[in-house]
Coordinates of C-alpha atoms in Angstrom, one line a residue:
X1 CA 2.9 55.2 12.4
X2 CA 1.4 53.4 14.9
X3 CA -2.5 54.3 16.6
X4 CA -0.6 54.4 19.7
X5 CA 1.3 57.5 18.8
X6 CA -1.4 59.7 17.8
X7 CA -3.7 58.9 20.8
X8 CA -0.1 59.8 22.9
X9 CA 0.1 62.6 20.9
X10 CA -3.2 64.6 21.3
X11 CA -3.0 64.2 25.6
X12 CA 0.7 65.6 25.4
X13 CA 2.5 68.1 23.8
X14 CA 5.6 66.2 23.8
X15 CA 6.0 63.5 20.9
X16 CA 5.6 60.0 22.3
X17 CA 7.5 57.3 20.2
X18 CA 6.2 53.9 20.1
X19 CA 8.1 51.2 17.7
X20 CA 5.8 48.4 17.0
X21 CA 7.2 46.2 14.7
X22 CA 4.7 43.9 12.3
X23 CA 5.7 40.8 10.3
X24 CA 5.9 41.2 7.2
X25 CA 5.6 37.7 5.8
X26 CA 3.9 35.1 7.3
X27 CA 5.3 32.0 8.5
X28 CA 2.9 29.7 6.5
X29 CA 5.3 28.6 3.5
X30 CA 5.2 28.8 0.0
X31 CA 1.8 27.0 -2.2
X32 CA 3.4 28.4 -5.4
X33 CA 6.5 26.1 -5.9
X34 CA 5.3 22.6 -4.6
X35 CA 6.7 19.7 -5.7
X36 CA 4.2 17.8 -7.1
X37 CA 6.3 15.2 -8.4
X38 CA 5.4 12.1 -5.7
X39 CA 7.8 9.1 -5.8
X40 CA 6.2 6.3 -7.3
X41 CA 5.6 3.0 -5.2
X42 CA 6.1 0.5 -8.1
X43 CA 3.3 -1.4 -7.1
X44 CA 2.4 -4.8 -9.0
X45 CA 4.2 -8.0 -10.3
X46 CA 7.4 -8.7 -9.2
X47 CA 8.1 -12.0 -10.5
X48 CA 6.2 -13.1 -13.9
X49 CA 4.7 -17.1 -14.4
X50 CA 7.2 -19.3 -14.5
X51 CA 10.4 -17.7 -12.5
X52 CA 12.3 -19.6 -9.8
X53 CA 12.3 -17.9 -6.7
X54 CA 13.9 -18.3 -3.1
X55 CA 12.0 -18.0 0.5
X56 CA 11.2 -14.8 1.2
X57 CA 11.1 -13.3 -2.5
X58 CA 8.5 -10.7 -3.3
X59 CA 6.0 -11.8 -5.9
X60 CA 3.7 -8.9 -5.8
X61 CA 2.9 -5.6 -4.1
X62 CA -0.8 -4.4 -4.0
X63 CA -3.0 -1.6 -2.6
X64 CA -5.9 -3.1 -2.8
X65 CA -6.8 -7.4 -2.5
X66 CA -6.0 -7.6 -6.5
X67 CA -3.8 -10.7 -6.4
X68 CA -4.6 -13.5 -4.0
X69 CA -2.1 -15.8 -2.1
X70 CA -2.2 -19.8 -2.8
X71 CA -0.2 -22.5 -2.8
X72 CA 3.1 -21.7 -0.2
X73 CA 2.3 -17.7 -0.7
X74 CA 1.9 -15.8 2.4
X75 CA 0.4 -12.4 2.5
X76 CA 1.9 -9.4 4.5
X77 CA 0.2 -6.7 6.4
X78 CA 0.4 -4.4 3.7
X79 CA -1.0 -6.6 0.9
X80 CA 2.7 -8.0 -0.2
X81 CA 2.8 -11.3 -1.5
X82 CA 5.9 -13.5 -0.7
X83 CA 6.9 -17.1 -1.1
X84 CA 6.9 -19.2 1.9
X85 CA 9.2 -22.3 0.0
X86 CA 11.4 -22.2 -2.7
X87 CA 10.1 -23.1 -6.5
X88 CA 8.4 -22.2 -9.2
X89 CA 6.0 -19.4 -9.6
X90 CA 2.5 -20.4 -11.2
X91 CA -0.3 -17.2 -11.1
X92 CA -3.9 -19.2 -12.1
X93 CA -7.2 -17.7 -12.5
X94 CA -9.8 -19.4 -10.0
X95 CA -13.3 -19.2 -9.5
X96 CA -14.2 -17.3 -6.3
X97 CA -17.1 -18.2 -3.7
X98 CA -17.5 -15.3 -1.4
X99 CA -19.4 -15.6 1.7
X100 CA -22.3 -13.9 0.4
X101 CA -23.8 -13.7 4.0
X102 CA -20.8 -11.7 5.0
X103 CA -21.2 -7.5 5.3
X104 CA -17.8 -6.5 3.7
X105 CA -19.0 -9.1 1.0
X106 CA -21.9 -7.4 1.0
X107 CA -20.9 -4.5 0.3
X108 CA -18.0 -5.2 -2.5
X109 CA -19.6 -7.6 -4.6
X110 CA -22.9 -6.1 -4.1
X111 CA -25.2 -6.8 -7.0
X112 CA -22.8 -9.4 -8.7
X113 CA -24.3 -12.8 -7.3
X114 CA -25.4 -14.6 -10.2
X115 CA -22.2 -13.5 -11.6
X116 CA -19.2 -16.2 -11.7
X117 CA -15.9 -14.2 -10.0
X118 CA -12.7 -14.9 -11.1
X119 CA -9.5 -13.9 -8.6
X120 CA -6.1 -14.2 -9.7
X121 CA -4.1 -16.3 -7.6
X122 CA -0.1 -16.4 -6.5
X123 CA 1.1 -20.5 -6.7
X124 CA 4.6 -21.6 -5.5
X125 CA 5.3 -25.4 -6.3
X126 CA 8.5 -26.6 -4.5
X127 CA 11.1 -28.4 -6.4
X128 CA 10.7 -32.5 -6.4
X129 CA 12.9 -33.8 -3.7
X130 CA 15.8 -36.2 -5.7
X131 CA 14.6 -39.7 -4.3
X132 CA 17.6 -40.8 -2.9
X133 CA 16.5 -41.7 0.0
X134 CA 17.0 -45.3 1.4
X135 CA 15.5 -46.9 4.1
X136 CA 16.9 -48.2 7.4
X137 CA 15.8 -51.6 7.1
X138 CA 17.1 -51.8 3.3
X139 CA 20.9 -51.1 4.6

């Protein structure tokens, strides 16, 4: 029974009927039965020291700057690392020299400068070419 009805009631004899309708559930959705089970991104290597791959191919996916491109490797937006020619993968451990005057430097490697940093690099090394070549003056 609504507050409606009784104030209507007391000023009048005759019953006064108001139907005010309330929701009942909320249109919030459910917290009880989530589905916590994310898809996983596969993140990592994709191609292991020593593979053959084509242009394009996909060596490795990263969140964060884990791997590093080098030789014929190119780097997407989202961190991918992809081969630029054709060849054989090599992944080398190299000694990196940050820009220790650099902010974002600064502030990653904070506290590590007499510290030799090692980053693991992506290498593509093309084919050799099959030396058949023959020049113009020679024929």
């Amino acid at each position: 029974m609504s507050w409606n009805y009784l104030l209507n009631a007391k000023k009048t004899n005759t019953p006064v009927i108001e139907i005010l309708r309330y929701a009942s559930k909320k249109t919030g959705g459910s917290t009880k039965n989530t589905n916590c089970k994310v898809k996983p991104k596969h993140r990592g290597w994709k191609v292991q020291d020593g593979h053959f791959v084509q242009t394009g191919h996909m060596l490795a996916t990263q969140l964060t700057s884990r791997f590093h491109p080098g030789l014929n490797v190119g780097m997407g937006r989202n961190g991918t690392l992809f081969a630029i020619t054709p060849g054989k993968v090599v992944v080398t451990c190299e000694k990196f020299e940050p820009n220790w005057d650099h902010t974002w430097v600064k502030r990653i490697y904070g506290g590590r400068e007499q510290q030799t940093i090692f980053k693991k690099y992506f290498n593509v090394i093309p084919e050799p070419q099959h030396n058949r070549f023959k020049l113009v003056d020679e024929v």
